[in-house]
C-alpha cells in the first residue's frame, strides 16, 4: 500500500526473502509478485523484472509462468523499464536456452517458453533503430549475446553455451535457422565501422569528449580482439589499437595466451611460405645471396617494374615503406621518370594536403595505392568533401524496417570504391574538425575584445513583400473525397493493431480510434463498432475507451476542436446510449463458441467499468433475465451494479424488484436474497424503493383476484380466470416478511392490510408471521407497543396471535 521508492524497497526485501531464504514459498506468492508489473511506479516494475531474471538463474522451472510477463513489460511506456527488460533479456535468453536443452520441463512447457522467447527476441531486435540511444545500446548488446549463443563452438571451450548443446530431440528448435540469424553479424564490417569512427569524430566535440569516445573505443576493440571470431581481423584490430595510442606490449598482454600462441603459429607458417617464395623466385637465383631482399627494395625504376613477378601484398609494401632508403629511392625514381612536364588540371582540383604524413594509417593507404599500381588496377584519387559526401548512402524514414537480413544486404551492397571514398571523406572530416576548432577559438578571442560604439546608419526604405497565400495555390478537396480518405485512414489504423503493439503505440492508437469514432460521421462509428465486435474478447478495452470518450463529450468535459466538429445532428447523450446498448446487444447475439463461453465475462466488464449505465441499459439487463442461459448472470450483474454504484442504486434496484414475485422459484429465491443483502448495506433512498415495492406486493392479497404481475407473459392472458391460492399469497408476502426482521415498523403496515383481507388471506398472513414474530419476541419491540395502542379495524386476531407468541415463554 506504500508509494514510490518505499514500495519498491519493501518489494525488493520480499523478493530477496523468497529467492534466498524461502524458495519453497515461491509458488504461493509468485502471482502476487507478478501482479506488481501493472504498478504505476517504474521502480516497482524494475523489481519485478529483476525477480524474473533471478528466477531464470536459480529456479528456471518457473519460466513457463513468468516469461510472458517479461514480454508485456517490454511494451511499457516508460523508457527506463524497457531498457531494464532488454538488459535482463540477455541473461534470461541464455538461462532459458540452457534449461530447455537440459530437458528439465515437459515438452509443452519448453515449447511455450521457446515461443515466448522467439517473440521477445523479435521485439528487441526491432528496437535496434529506436530513437532512444539507451534502448539502441541495450538492443545491440542483446544482439551480441544472441550471436554468441547461436553459433557453433570452434574454440573448444566447453564452459559456455553454443549450438552444439542443443539436442536433436527438440523438434521445435531449428539449428539452421538460429545459425543463419547469428551469421548476420560480420567482423570485417564491424572493424571497418570502428576504424571510420576513429577518424570521423564530429567537430563539435570537445577534447575531453574526444578522449572519452576513444577510451570507450579502446575497450570495444580489446573485447573484439579477444573474441574467437576475430582471428582473421587480428592485424587490422592491432593497427587500430596502435593508432589510438596503445603500445605493442600492452596489446600482446591483452590478447589471451592461447590466441597469441595460435597467431604465432600462423606467422611462422607465413614466414615459411615467404622463404619458399624467395627460393623459388628466378630473381633470387640470378642475383645471388647478397640481393635476396631485393624484391622489397625500390632502388630503381626497373626493380619496381619487376615487382609483379613476385608474391606482392600490402604487408610487404608496408614493411618496405618503413625503410627510409627505399622511400628515398622510390621518390627519386618517380621524379626522374614519372612526372609530366605540366601539372594536370584534375590534380589541381582534387589535391588536398595529407593530414597525417608519416603516420601508420597514411602508410597503409599509400601501400594500398602502390599495390593497385603494381597490379594495374585503377587508383581512386582523394575527392573534395562536397563530391565525397554526395555518394554516402543515407537512410530515409520510408526505408523498410531494419531486420537482420536487410542489414546484411545493405552491408554487402557496399563496393570497394565506396569504401575508399569513405576513407577519403574520413580524412577530410578530420581536417574540417581541426579547422572548425581553430575558428571556434578565434571567435572566442574576438568576443573578449571590447566592442566599439556603432555609427548611426541611414534607415533603408521598406520594400513591400508579397505574402504567400495558400488559398491562391491550392483548391479545397471535395467533401466526398475527404470522407473517403478519412475512412481509408481509419481502416489502416484499425489494421495496424499488431504493429502498434510492437512499436509501443497502443495507447496512442486507441486514442486516435476513439476520437475518430466519437467526432465524425455515423459511417465511421459503424466501422469502428464492427471492428470491436469482430473480436470483443480482445477489444473490450477499446470499447470502454470509446464509451469514456462519449461520456466526456456528453458531460461537456471535452469540447470538439474546430477541425473535428461533428457533421450530424445528434445529441451526445444519445450517442453514448446507442453505443452502450449496441455493445450489449452485439455481445449477447454472437453465437461463436469463443464468444458464447465469454459472454458473462464481457457483460460483467462492460456493466462494471462503463462510466454510466443508462435506463435503456438496465431495461436490457432485465430482459436478459428471461434468457435461460444468462438468467443468473443478469441477476448477479444487477446486484453488483447496485453495490458498486450507490448514487444510482435506487434506479438499478427496480430491475431486481420486478422479479421478486416471479413464478420461477429459482429466480425468485435469488432475487429475494439479493434484496435482503442490499437492504442491509445500501443507501436510504434504495431502502425506501425496496419498502415501497414490498408494500405494493403486500397490498395484492387484499384484491379479489390475483393481478397479472404474478404470472409470466405466457400465462398472463389466463390470469384473470385464476383464483387465489396459498402459494400466490406466499409469493406476495415473501419480501415484506424477509424485511420484517430488519425494519419492525413494517408490522403496522402488515396489520393495516390484514384488516382488509379475506379469511384465506388472513390465515396465510398468520402462518407467515410465525417465524418473524418469534424472532421479534427476543427483543423489546416499539412497533408492537404502538400496534397495541392503535390497532387497525379487523386486525384484532393478528394482534391476539402476536400476544400469544410474545408471551409463550413468559
Short mmCIF file of N, CA and C in Angstrom, two decimals, residues 128-129 136 189 392-403 406-407 410-411:
data_model
loop_
_atom_site.label_atom_id
_atom_site.label_comp_id
_atom_site.label_asym_id
_atom_site.label_seq_id
_atom_site.Cartn_x
_atom_site.Cartn_y
_atom_site.Cartn_z
N UNK A 128 16.29 -1.95 -32.36
CA UNK A 128 17.67 -1.54 -32.60
C UNK A 128 17.71 -0.15 -33.22
N UNK A 129 16.69 0.20 -34.05
CA UNK A 129 16.66 1.52 -34.67
C UNK A 129 15.76 2.48 -33.90
N UNK A 136 18.78 1.63 -27.98
CA UNK A 136 19.62 1.10 -29.07
C UNK A 136 20.84 0.37 -28.52
N UNK A 189 33.14 -5.90 -41.28
CA UNK A 189 32.35 -4.67 -41.36
C UNK A 189 32.36 -3.93 -40.02
N UNK A 392 27.66 9.17 -50.17
CA UNK A 392 27.40 8.39 -48.96
C UNK A 392 25.93 8.06 -48.90
N UNK A 393 25.53 6.79 -48.85
CA UNK A 393 24.10 6.44 -48.81
C UNK A 393 23.49 6.87 -47.49
N UNK A 394 22.35 7.47 -47.57
CA UNK A 394 21.62 7.93 -46.38
C UNK A 394 20.40 7.07 -46.17
N UNK A 395 20.09 6.85 -44.88
CA UNK A 395 18.87 6.13 -44.53
C UNK A 395 17.72 7.11 -44.49
N UNK A 396 16.61 6.76 -45.11
CA UNK A 396 15.43 7.62 -45.08
C UNK A 396 14.36 7.00 -44.20
N UNK A 397 13.39 7.85 -43.84
CA UNK A 397 12.32 7.38 -42.95
C UNK A 397 11.44 6.34 -43.61
N UNK A 398 11.37 6.41 -44.97
CA UNK A 398 10.46 5.47 -45.63
C UNK A 398 11.13 4.15 -45.98
N UNK A 399 12.41 3.96 -45.56
CA UNK A 399 13.03 2.64 -45.75
C UNK A 399 12.30 1.61 -44.93
N UNK A 400 12.38 0.38 -45.41
CA UNK A 400 11.69 -0.69 -44.71
C UNK A 400 12.34 -0.97 -43.36
N UNK A 401 11.61 -1.60 -42.47
CA UNK A 401 12.07 -1.87 -41.10
C UNK A 401 13.39 -2.64 -41.12
N UNK A 402 14.35 -2.19 -40.35
CA UNK A 402 15.65 -2.84 -40.31
C UNK A 402 15.54 -4.20 -39.64
N UNK A 403 15.86 -5.24 -40.39
CA UNK A 403 15.92 -6.59 -39.83
C UNK A 403 17.32 -7.12 -40.07
N UNK A 406 17.93 -7.62 -43.89
CA UNK A 406 18.07 -6.34 -44.58
C UNK A 406 19.41 -5.69 -44.27
N UNK A 407 19.84 -5.79 -43.00
CA UNK A 407 21.11 -5.20 -42.61
C UNK A 407 22.26 -5.86 -43.37
N UNK A 410 22.32 -4.68 -46.99
CA UNK A 410 22.84 -3.33 -47.14
C UNK A 410 24.35 -3.29 -46.94
N UNK A 411 24.86 -4.11 -46.02
CA UNK A 411 26.30 -4.13 -45.78
C UNK A 411 27.05 -4.71 -46.97
#
